[in-house]
DNA sequence: TGATCCAAGTTGTACAGCCAACTCCACCAC
DNA sequence: GTGGTGGAGTTGGCTGTACAACTTGGATCA
């Protein structure tokens, strides 16, 4: 169970790196209440022995848990369990479909419009394209258990958009097929604020024009930093909330003047 | 410049750890455009030599930049500059005052009400107190350049609240004095959604009752995981937006059913 | 010309060790 | 009892080494 040292290419495909397996293991243990709420984790040394890895690997795993807000970490004392936090995967944030399923709702999607046209200057900047490059624009109405919940307007560069255009018009998920086709999502930047419904929003969501909506804009890139999509979602009030964990060690959240 | 190995307690107080200094250095270099937008960073080895540190330390610094969404990072190729993102400090997220100044506005605050009373059950849970423990509740109206912008309702456990109660009633910042008194903020969990103004909100902010507001609730803890404050801020529409960076490596953001 | 292959370069993962800084508790002196 | 001291235990920070996995571009070959 702990023979080869620098492996990862042998057979254990699933979770890949040891520290990820360890992190997953610890996450599960915490979620199951093995250490109790507010309880203390074993020392790094002890974990290293128990899992037959080096202390460095243990620390790597714990860094992940720390970033997710599961445990504290301060010099001189053992780590304390902060919460049994629901760690949502990166993927669940990109895919409305995936998210809906994870909370036990039935996702739905109706594609209202797909167009391919030259990008305007601001769109070029968002997707890092040269002026006039073609883009695909997709407009969809998303539902949770048949109830209209969100309007999704997404821009894709041609390379990605062409794949989307090839999907059936009533496909529930657009993100999953892309992943299957080899598109790798790596980073995203989300901006959350409040807007008022325009007439199109109002018509599709069945709310009053001018009524408040929660807006989430996001820019998704691949591992090389190339933009893959620029999306704007508008949720009806009361359907969604966003939670961010944040610490002195890693600050992922920032606040801006609107 | 690279003599002592395990130092940190000698003289270089300011930034503390070497990897933090390095991270700050690189962040500044990126912000100044030294590597260009979309440019490539020097290799880890080269940075290690240039700064006279080990590769491990360089990697630690780069991990910080990666979590902040400043650079990509993939096996086989050099890191690419993603954006010159202004990384806001953790502190700027906790302190309205600090934030206002960082965006060049004049922060203002008027304390409307301070009370000390036994906590109700839900409050006890948020602050991890035993039933009936005393808490301080502070209600404040915050302004940006004299314009009402946000309503802040904060609960403090007795230990912290007592310090707040000792401040002058017209103090602009409450967070900064606490830091000066030795209170250390380490982690925060923020939840962002949309609410409708109640009559108190409407009266203080000068908006219509029932009008939409952006709500940010946050729970702040110290390094040991002890809750220090539970706060609910309600912003007028159009005054603020929240941005989160998020990657497959570290997922700090999650989405919930409201 | 065009596809294939290889080698250099680069990051990811893991190991081992060392010391500093800090927390916490038991013990002791007063 | 009270306060201080010291030491064991624990995490933070840094160095060094080794190899695996991957990207990229140039050389080679059909």
XYZ file of C-alpha atoms (C1' of nucleotides) in Angstrom:
576
model
C 0.000 0.000 0.000
C 2.962 2.266 0.325
C 5.702 0.724 -1.704
C 6.434 2.759 -4.770
C 7.561 6.265 -4.086
C 7.255 8.518 -7.077
C 4.412 6.700 -8.711
C 1.159 7.949 -10.170
C 1.563 6.462 -13.592
C 1.172 2.854 -12.566
C -2.441 2.009 -12.203
C -4.192 4.221 -9.678
C -5.804 6.433 -12.259
C -8.854 7.710 -10.401
C -7.657 10.248 -7.869
C -4.125 10.583 -9.183
C -1.859 12.153 -6.642
C -1.471 10.709 -3.168
C -2.107 13.993 -1.455
C -5.422 14.283 -3.260
C -6.473 10.847 -2.085
C -5.411 11.784 1.399
C -7.331 15.063 1.218
C -10.420 13.224 0.011
C -10.007 10.704 2.799
C -9.709 13.345 5.476
C -12.605 15.288 4.029
C -14.772 12.242 4.253
C -13.620 11.499 7.793
C -14.452 15.033 8.833
C -17.829 14.943 7.123
C -18.654 11.716 8.912
C -17.914 13.399 12.196
C -14.947 11.205 13.039
C -13.168 14.118 14.667
C -16.259 15.901 15.912
C -17.240 19.503 15.350
C -14.537 21.690 16.787
C -12.435 18.596 17.360
C -8.737 18.351 16.759
C -7.020 16.495 13.948
C -4.148 14.078 14.569
C -0.728 15.636 14.208
C 0.942 15.745 10.823
C 3.496 13.231 11.982
C 0.823 10.815 13.087
C -1.112 11.140 9.856
C 2.100 10.613 7.910
C 2.710 7.330 9.700
C -0.882 6.199 9.493
C -1.024 6.713 5.732
C 2.595 5.777 5.141
C 3.512 9.014 3.392
C 5.926 11.784 4.229
C 5.013 14.785 6.288
C 5.315 16.962 3.211
C 2.562 15.033 1.478
C 0.342 15.309 4.532
C 0.906 19.038 4.581
C -0.042 19.282 0.941
C -3.308 17.511 1.630
C -4.030 19.701 4.630
C -3.362 22.814 2.575
C -6.261 21.804 0.369
C -8.583 21.351 3.331
C -7.451 24.655 4.733
C -8.226 26.479 1.484
C -11.686 24.960 1.556
C -12.265 26.247 5.050
C -12.578 22.803 6.598
C -9.819 23.174 9.174
C -7.833 25.900 10.871
C -4.120 25.829 11.065
C -1.880 27.699 13.398
C 1.601 27.246 14.642
C 2.027 25.453 17.902
C -1.250 23.582 18.118
C -3.105 20.895 16.279
C -5.546 21.716 13.539
C -9.153 22.240 14.517
C -12.160 21.129 12.492
C -14.087 24.213 11.428
C -17.061 22.734 9.668
C -18.177 19.707 7.759
C -18.409 22.034 4.799
C -20.068 20.865 1.664
C -17.205 21.099 -0.738
C -18.710 21.738 -4.064
C -16.597 20.771 -6.995
C -15.349 23.328 -9.437
C -17.513 21.657 -12.036
C -20.687 22.165 -10.052
C -20.153 25.880 -10.317
C -19.826 25.875 -14.067
C -22.674 23.585 -14.843
C -26.183 24.527 -13.795
C -27.221 20.979 -14.659
C -24.637 19.398 -12.413
C -25.491 21.770 -9.586
C -29.218 21.150 -9.850
C -28.700 17.406 -9.594
C -26.403 17.793 -6.603
C -29.151 19.548 -4.650
C -31.734 17.006 -5.677
C -33.626 19.091 -8.182
C -34.405 18.298 -11.768
C -32.553 20.594 -14.127
C -34.152 21.777 -17.320
C -33.028 23.928 -20.175
C -34.664 25.435 -23.229
C -32.474 27.011 -25.850
C -34.141 30.207 -26.977
C -31.621 31.417 -29.474
C -28.241 30.604 -30.990
C -26.432 32.994 -33.265
C -23.003 33.280 -34.791
C -21.720 36.744 -35.538
C -18.590 38.889 -35.402
C -17.613 39.924 -31.894
C -17.882 43.541 -30.894
C -14.866 45.208 -29.233
C -15.834 44.541 -25.619
C -16.604 40.920 -26.398
C -13.224 40.566 -28.085
C -11.544 41.777 -24.958
C -13.427 39.332 -22.744
C -12.587 36.370 -24.929
C -9.134 37.589 -25.962
C -9.961 37.487 -29.664
C -8.821 39.678 -32.496
C -11.393 42.255 -33.717
C -14.181 40.836 -35.783
C -13.526 37.197 -34.923
C -16.694 35.118 -35.043
C -18.409 34.177 -31.792
C -21.404 32.098 -30.858
C -24.017 33.556 -28.575
C -26.421 31.223 -26.835
C -29.523 32.288 -24.923
C -31.168 29.724 -22.667
C -33.895 29.553 -20.067
C -33.023 27.235 -17.180
C -35.502 25.587 -14.854
C -35.340 23.791 -11.526
C -38.048 21.142 -11.336
C -39.921 22.828 -14.191
C -39.898 26.225 -12.512
C -38.176 29.007 -14.480
C -35.173 30.050 -12.434
C -32.455 31.582 -14.501
C -31.598 33.174 -17.830
C -28.236 32.225 -19.252
C -26.475 34.241 -21.935
C -23.191 32.736 -23.007
C -20.561 33.785 -25.529
C -18.206 31.179 -26.965
C -15.242 31.639 -29.248
C -15.696 29.879 -32.564
C -13.700 26.798 -31.637
C -15.930 25.965 -28.682
C -19.135 27.399 -30.090
C -18.997 25.077 -33.081
C -19.264 22.129 -30.712
C -22.261 23.678 -28.982
C -23.997 24.348 -32.265
C -23.707 20.667 -33.059
C -25.769 19.637 -30.030
C -29.443 18.839 -30.127
C -31.581 21.867 -29.424
C -33.199 20.354 -26.369
C -29.983 19.175 -24.696
C -30.204 19.824 -20.960
C -26.517 20.355 -20.395
C -24.060 22.158 -22.607
C -21.072 21.993 -20.278
C -20.954 18.231 -19.914
C -20.789 17.456 -23.642
C -17.958 19.941 -23.984
C -16.016 18.182 -21.270
C -16.634 14.895 -23.050
C -15.266 16.407 -26.237
C -12.021 17.163 -24.502
C -12.519 20.775 -23.487
C -10.791 21.310 -20.144
C -12.061 23.972 -17.776
C -9.413 25.156 -15.356
C -10.093 28.612 -13.971
C -13.076 30.897 -13.569
C -13.626 34.405 -12.385
C -17.096 35.154 -11.077
C -18.617 38.553 -10.456
C -21.845 38.793 -8.515
C -24.134 41.787 -8.351
C -27.718 42.914 -8.769
C -29.482 44.067 -11.921
C -32.999 44.950 -13.019
C -34.855 42.718 -15.413
C -35.148 43.959 -18.972
C -38.179 43.112 -21.060
C -36.620 39.910 -22.376
C -35.735 38.732 -18.855
C -39.223 39.557 -17.681
C -40.915 37.743 -20.521
C -38.872 34.565 -20.136
C -38.719 34.392 -16.346
C -42.226 35.606 -15.796
C -41.267 38.460 -13.515
C -41.962 42.160 -13.703
C -39.826 44.257 -16.018
C -37.484 46.272 -13.840
C -37.700 43.709 -11.054
C -34.469 42.725 -9.268
C -32.364 39.765 -10.382
C -29.134 38.293 -9.062
C -26.521 38.449 -11.752
C -23.483 36.182 -11.934
C -21.028 36.855 -14.698
C -18.172 34.465 -15.250
C -15.213 34.074 -17.469
C -13.922 30.545 -17.830
C -10.468 29.680 -19.103
C -8.544 26.522 -19.942
C -5.240 25.511 -18.330
C -3.307 27.719 -20.720
C -5.344 30.779 -19.792
C -7.310 30.874 -23.038
C -10.896 32.049 -22.530
C -13.427 29.325 -23.238
C -16.642 31.133 -22.421
C -18.055 34.309 -21.069
C -21.383 33.866 -19.425
C -24.001 35.977 -17.734
C -26.618 34.294 -15.574
C -29.602 36.109 -14.107
C -31.399 34.358 -11.272
C -34.809 35.133 -9.864
C -34.612 36.406 -6.265
C -34.732 33.676 -3.665
C -33.444 30.915 -5.890
C -29.747 31.047 -5.192
C -27.052 32.235 -2.783
C -23.302 32.255 -3.210
C -20.883 31.303 -0.467
C -17.186 32.059 -0.400
C -14.548 30.964 2.024
C -11.665 33.242 2.531
C -8.668 33.400 4.837
C -5.556 35.398 5.520
C -3.635 32.638 3.754
C -5.601 32.648 0.517
C -7.862 35.468 -0.522
C -10.021 34.540 -3.463
C -12.749 37.125 -2.865
C -12.695 40.818 -3.558
C -15.167 43.646 -3.394
C -15.611 46.276 -6.051
C -17.410 49.450 -6.726
C -20.192 48.477 -9.107
C 21.190 38.375 0.921
C 20.842 34.658 1.244
C 23.002 33.686 4.133
C 20.893 32.511 7.000
C 18.677 29.600 6.174
C 15.950 29.108 8.716
C 15.644 32.713 9.716
C 12.607 34.958 10.075
C 13.198 36.029 13.599
C 16.250 38.145 12.923
C 15.247 41.510 11.647
C 13.039 41.298 8.559
C 9.849 41.862 10.428
C 7.604 43.425 7.808
C 6.618 40.678 5.392
C 7.823 37.785 7.495
C 8.300 34.698 5.394
C 10.504 34.740 2.330
C 7.866 33.229 0.102
C 5.508 36.039 1.002
C 8.058 38.636 0.056
C 8.676 36.786 -3.156
C 4.955 36.598 -3.877
C 4.598 40.322 -3.233
C 7.556 41.001 -5.485
C 6.177 38.932 -8.320
C 2.734 40.438 -7.902
C 4.200 43.888 -8.240
C 6.247 42.887 -11.258
C 3.159 41.466 -12.925
C 1.084 44.535 -12.078
C 3.751 46.757 -13.584
C 3.537 44.763 -16.777
C 7.077 43.433 -16.572
C 5.980 40.145 -18.099
C 3.230 41.552 -20.290
C -0.394 40.439 -20.479
C -0.441 36.812 -21.459
C 3.329 36.722 -21.082
C 5.300 33.885 -19.584
C 7.019 33.873 -16.226
C 10.625 32.758 -15.800
C 11.007 29.131 -14.812
C 10.957 28.154 -11.165
C 14.623 27.287 -11.340
C 15.514 30.677 -12.725
C 13.453 32.510 -10.127
C 15.082 30.419 -7.427
C 18.527 31.490 -8.563
C 17.550 35.105 -9.084
C 16.134 35.410 -5.579
C 18.617 33.044 -4.001
C 16.003 30.718 -2.525
C 15.185 27.090 -3.113
C 12.728 25.926 -5.708
C 10.373 24.883 -2.928
C 10.118 28.426 -1.707
C 9.495 29.709 -5.210
C 6.715 27.184 -5.600
C 5.165 28.321 -2.347
C 5.104 31.894 -3.618
C 3.658 30.860 -6.961
C 0.940 28.871 -5.228
C -0.253 32.111 -3.689
C -0.359 33.869 -7.040
C -2.154 30.912 -8.553
C -4.830 30.955 -5.864
C -5.342 34.635 -6.555
C -5.851 33.957 -10.214
C -2.820 35.932 -11.343
C -1.085 33.129 -13.206
C -1.887 29.759 -14.719
C 0.128 26.716 -13.960
C 0.295 23.510 -15.880
C 2.763 20.748 -16.173
C 5.251 20.948 -18.987
C 5.174 24.657 -19.746
C 5.966 27.927 -18.056
C 3.367 29.847 -16.157
C 1.326 32.383 -18.048
C 0.200 35.742 -16.695
C -3.592 35.754 -16.521
C -4.356 39.230 -15.310
C -2.858 42.082 -13.405
C -5.605 41.568 -10.873
C -5.438 43.847 -7.918
C -5.495 41.379 -5.104
C -7.432 42.825 -2.308
C -6.203 41.956 1.109
C -8.235 39.860 3.447
C -8.546 42.897 5.677
C -10.108 45.002 2.961
C -12.973 42.576 2.878
C -13.672 42.777 6.564
C -13.400 46.492 6.948
C -15.724 48.752 5.009
C -13.518 51.642 6.047
C -10.377 50.071 4.682
C -12.131 49.146 1.459
C -13.582 52.602 0.926
C -10.162 54.172 1.268
C -8.603 51.679 -1.123
C -11.008 52.749 -3.863
C -10.470 56.418 -3.154
C -13.734 57.153 -1.428
C -14.300 58.702 1.952
C -15.796 56.204 4.358
C -18.334 57.303 6.910
C -20.177 55.557 9.671
C -22.958 56.468 12.049
C -23.758 54.131 14.879
C -27.520 53.907 15.166
C -27.820 51.496 18.021
C -25.776 49.317 20.352
C -27.353 46.811 22.674
C -26.197 44.016 24.896
C -28.594 41.159 25.467
C -28.756 37.374 25.797
C -28.305 35.552 22.524
C -31.205 33.657 21.019
C -30.680 30.043 19.901
C -29.784 30.765 16.278
C -27.353 33.463 17.308
C -25.734 31.073 19.750
C -25.151 28.631 16.966
C -23.572 31.219 14.700
C -21.200 32.432 17.385
C -20.686 29.037 19.022
C -21.860 30.256 22.414
C -23.744 28.466 25.142
C -27.458 29.350 25.397
C -28.187 32.711 26.926
C -24.649 34.035 26.708
C -24.569 37.813 26.364
C -23.917 39.318 22.951
C -23.503 42.815 21.606
C -25.514 43.897 18.629
C -24.411 46.943 16.688
C -26.418 48.701 14.003
C -24.623 51.167 11.779
C -25.267 53.212 8.651
C -22.244 53.365 6.368
C -21.608 56.038 3.768
C -19.276 56.442 0.800
C -18.419 60.126 0.340
C -21.436 61.126 2.455
C -23.847 59.034 0.407
C -25.711 56.333 2.345
C -24.590 53.019 0.927
C -24.946 50.181 3.358
C -26.592 49.028 6.556
C -24.426 46.937 8.838
C -25.815 44.730 11.568
C -23.160 42.950 13.551
C -23.256 40.520 16.457
C -20.230 40.182 18.710
C -19.600 37.753 21.534
C -19.139 39.514 24.858
C -15.349 39.452 24.815
C -15.137 41.367 21.545
C -18.279 43.421 21.992
C -16.974 44.946 25.188
C -14.122 46.486 23.231
C -16.539 47.888 20.652
C -18.731 49.383 23.344
C -15.709 51.242 24.649
C -15.210 53.118 21.379
C -16.442 56.610 20.722
C -19.865 56.633 19.155
C -18.734 58.435 16.032
C -15.732 56.203 15.315
C -15.519 55.554 11.575
C -13.950 52.131 11.822
C -14.712 49.390 14.290
C -12.512 46.727 12.756
C -9.239 48.624 12.906
C -9.397 49.383 16.639
C -10.096 45.720 17.306
C -7.016 44.731 15.351
C -5.020 47.255 17.353
C -6.317 45.705 20.553
C -4.883 42.375 19.527
C -7.901 40.696 17.980
C -6.688 38.543 15.085
C -8.993 37.849 12.186
C -8.066 34.701 10.303
C -10.961 33.204 8.372
C -14.281 34.369 7.003
C -17.210 32.769 5.289
C -19.289 35.076 3.140
C -22.741 34.416 1.762
C -24.130 36.710 -0.902
C -27.741 36.956 -1.955
C -30.615 39.349 -2.526
C -33.193 40.594 -0.019
C -35.972 43.148 0.103
C -35.612 46.218 2.284
C -37.597 46.236 5.487
C -38.925 49.479 6.919
C -35.785 50.100 8.940
C -33.542 49.551 5.907
C -35.738 51.847 3.856
C -35.745 54.610 6.427
C -31.983 54.580 6.942
C -30.887 54.077 3.343
C -33.560 56.252 1.842
C -34.916 53.626 -0.482
C -38.387 52.201 -0.936
C -39.575 49.576 1.525
C -39.530 46.257 -0.298
C -36.884 47.487 -2.720
C -34.025 45.126 -3.564
C -30.742 45.127 -1.629
C -27.565 43.099 -1.985
C -26.981 41.179 1.203
C -23.610 39.920 2.360
C -23.540 37.869 5.511
C -20.227 36.866 6.983
C -18.905 34.909 9.871
C -15.403 35.814 10.958
C -13.227 33.587 13.098
C -9.831 33.828 14.752
C -6.935 31.435 14.103
C -8.337 28.941 16.592
C -11.680 28.832 14.830
C -13.521 30.830 17.489
C -16.209 33.079 16.010
C -15.400 36.761 16.449
C -18.346 38.339 14.697
C -21.393 37.596 12.657
C -22.340 40.396 10.369
C -25.040 41.192 7.866
C -24.474 44.004 5.393
C -27.155 45.304 3.068
C -25.981 47.397 0.135
C -28.029 49.621 -2.108
C -28.168 48.306 -5.678
C -25.362 49.554 -7.896
C -22.931 50.287 -5.092
C -20.999 47.067 -4.921
C -20.056 43.892 -6.780
C -18.252 40.819 -5.507
C -15.605 38.986 -7.479
C -14.338 35.496 -6.787
C -11.547 33.605 -8.383
C -11.831 29.900 -8.489
C -9.911 27.049 -10.049
C -9.820 23.293 -10.242
C -6.966 23.426 -7.736
C -8.715 25.455 -5.052
C -12.447 25.902 -4.953
C -13.448 28.617 -2.529
C -16.831 29.383 -4.050
C -20.019 27.416 -3.841
C -23.585 27.896 -4.905
C -26.600 27.143 -2.762
C -30.303 27.015 -2.925
C -31.467 30.153 -1.168
C 5.359 18.982 -48.104
C 3.720 16.938 -44.223
C 3.592 13.808 -40.528
C 6.286 11.554 -36.833
C 9.498 11.198 -33.336
C 12.761 12.642 -30.004
C 15.046 15.461 -26.678
C 15.278 19.456 -23.918
C 12.842 22.175 -20.818
C 9.372 22.779 -17.233
C 6.104 21.787 -13.671
C 3.973 18.121 -10.507
C 4.654 14.846 -6.773
C 7.120 12.852 -3.165
C 10.805 12.039 0.038
C 13.981 13.411 4.053
C 15.786 16.561 7.285
C 16.531 20.779 10.013
C 15.436 24.650 12.813
C 12.238 28.492 14.379
C 8.055 29.983 16.409
C 4.344 29.083 18.911
C 0.821 26.753 22.211
C -0.214 24.533 26.147
C 0.229 22.346 30.405
C 2.598 20.694 34.333
C 5.459 22.117 37.744
C 7.546 25.167 40.927
C 8.374 29.231 43.724
C 6.340 32.602 46.315
C -3.829 30.464 45.505
C -1.185 32.932 42.089
C 2.065 33.816 38.874
C 6.057 32.545 36.317
C 9.061 29.093 34.026
C 10.347 25.437 31.340
C 9.815 21.757 28.315
C 7.271 18.729 25.292
C 4.493 18.807 21.349
C 3.099 20.857 17.004
C 2.987 23.598 12.865
C 5.568 27.066 9.761
C 9.365 27.725 6.718
C 13.276 26.424 4.025
C 16.631 23.470 1.725
C 17.949 19.613 -1.200
C 17.136 15.627 -4.134
C 14.915 12.580 -7.341
C 11.844 11.151 -10.679
C 7.287 11.343 -13.354
C 4.329 13.684 -16.535
C 3.719 16.868 -19.818
C 4.613 20.622 -23.535
C 7.010 22.297 -27.217
C 9.816 22.874 -31.002
C 13.148 21.166 -33.993
C 15.089 17.264 -36.479
C 14.119 13.421 -39.109
C 11.905 10.611 -42.340
C 8.526 9.157 -45.793
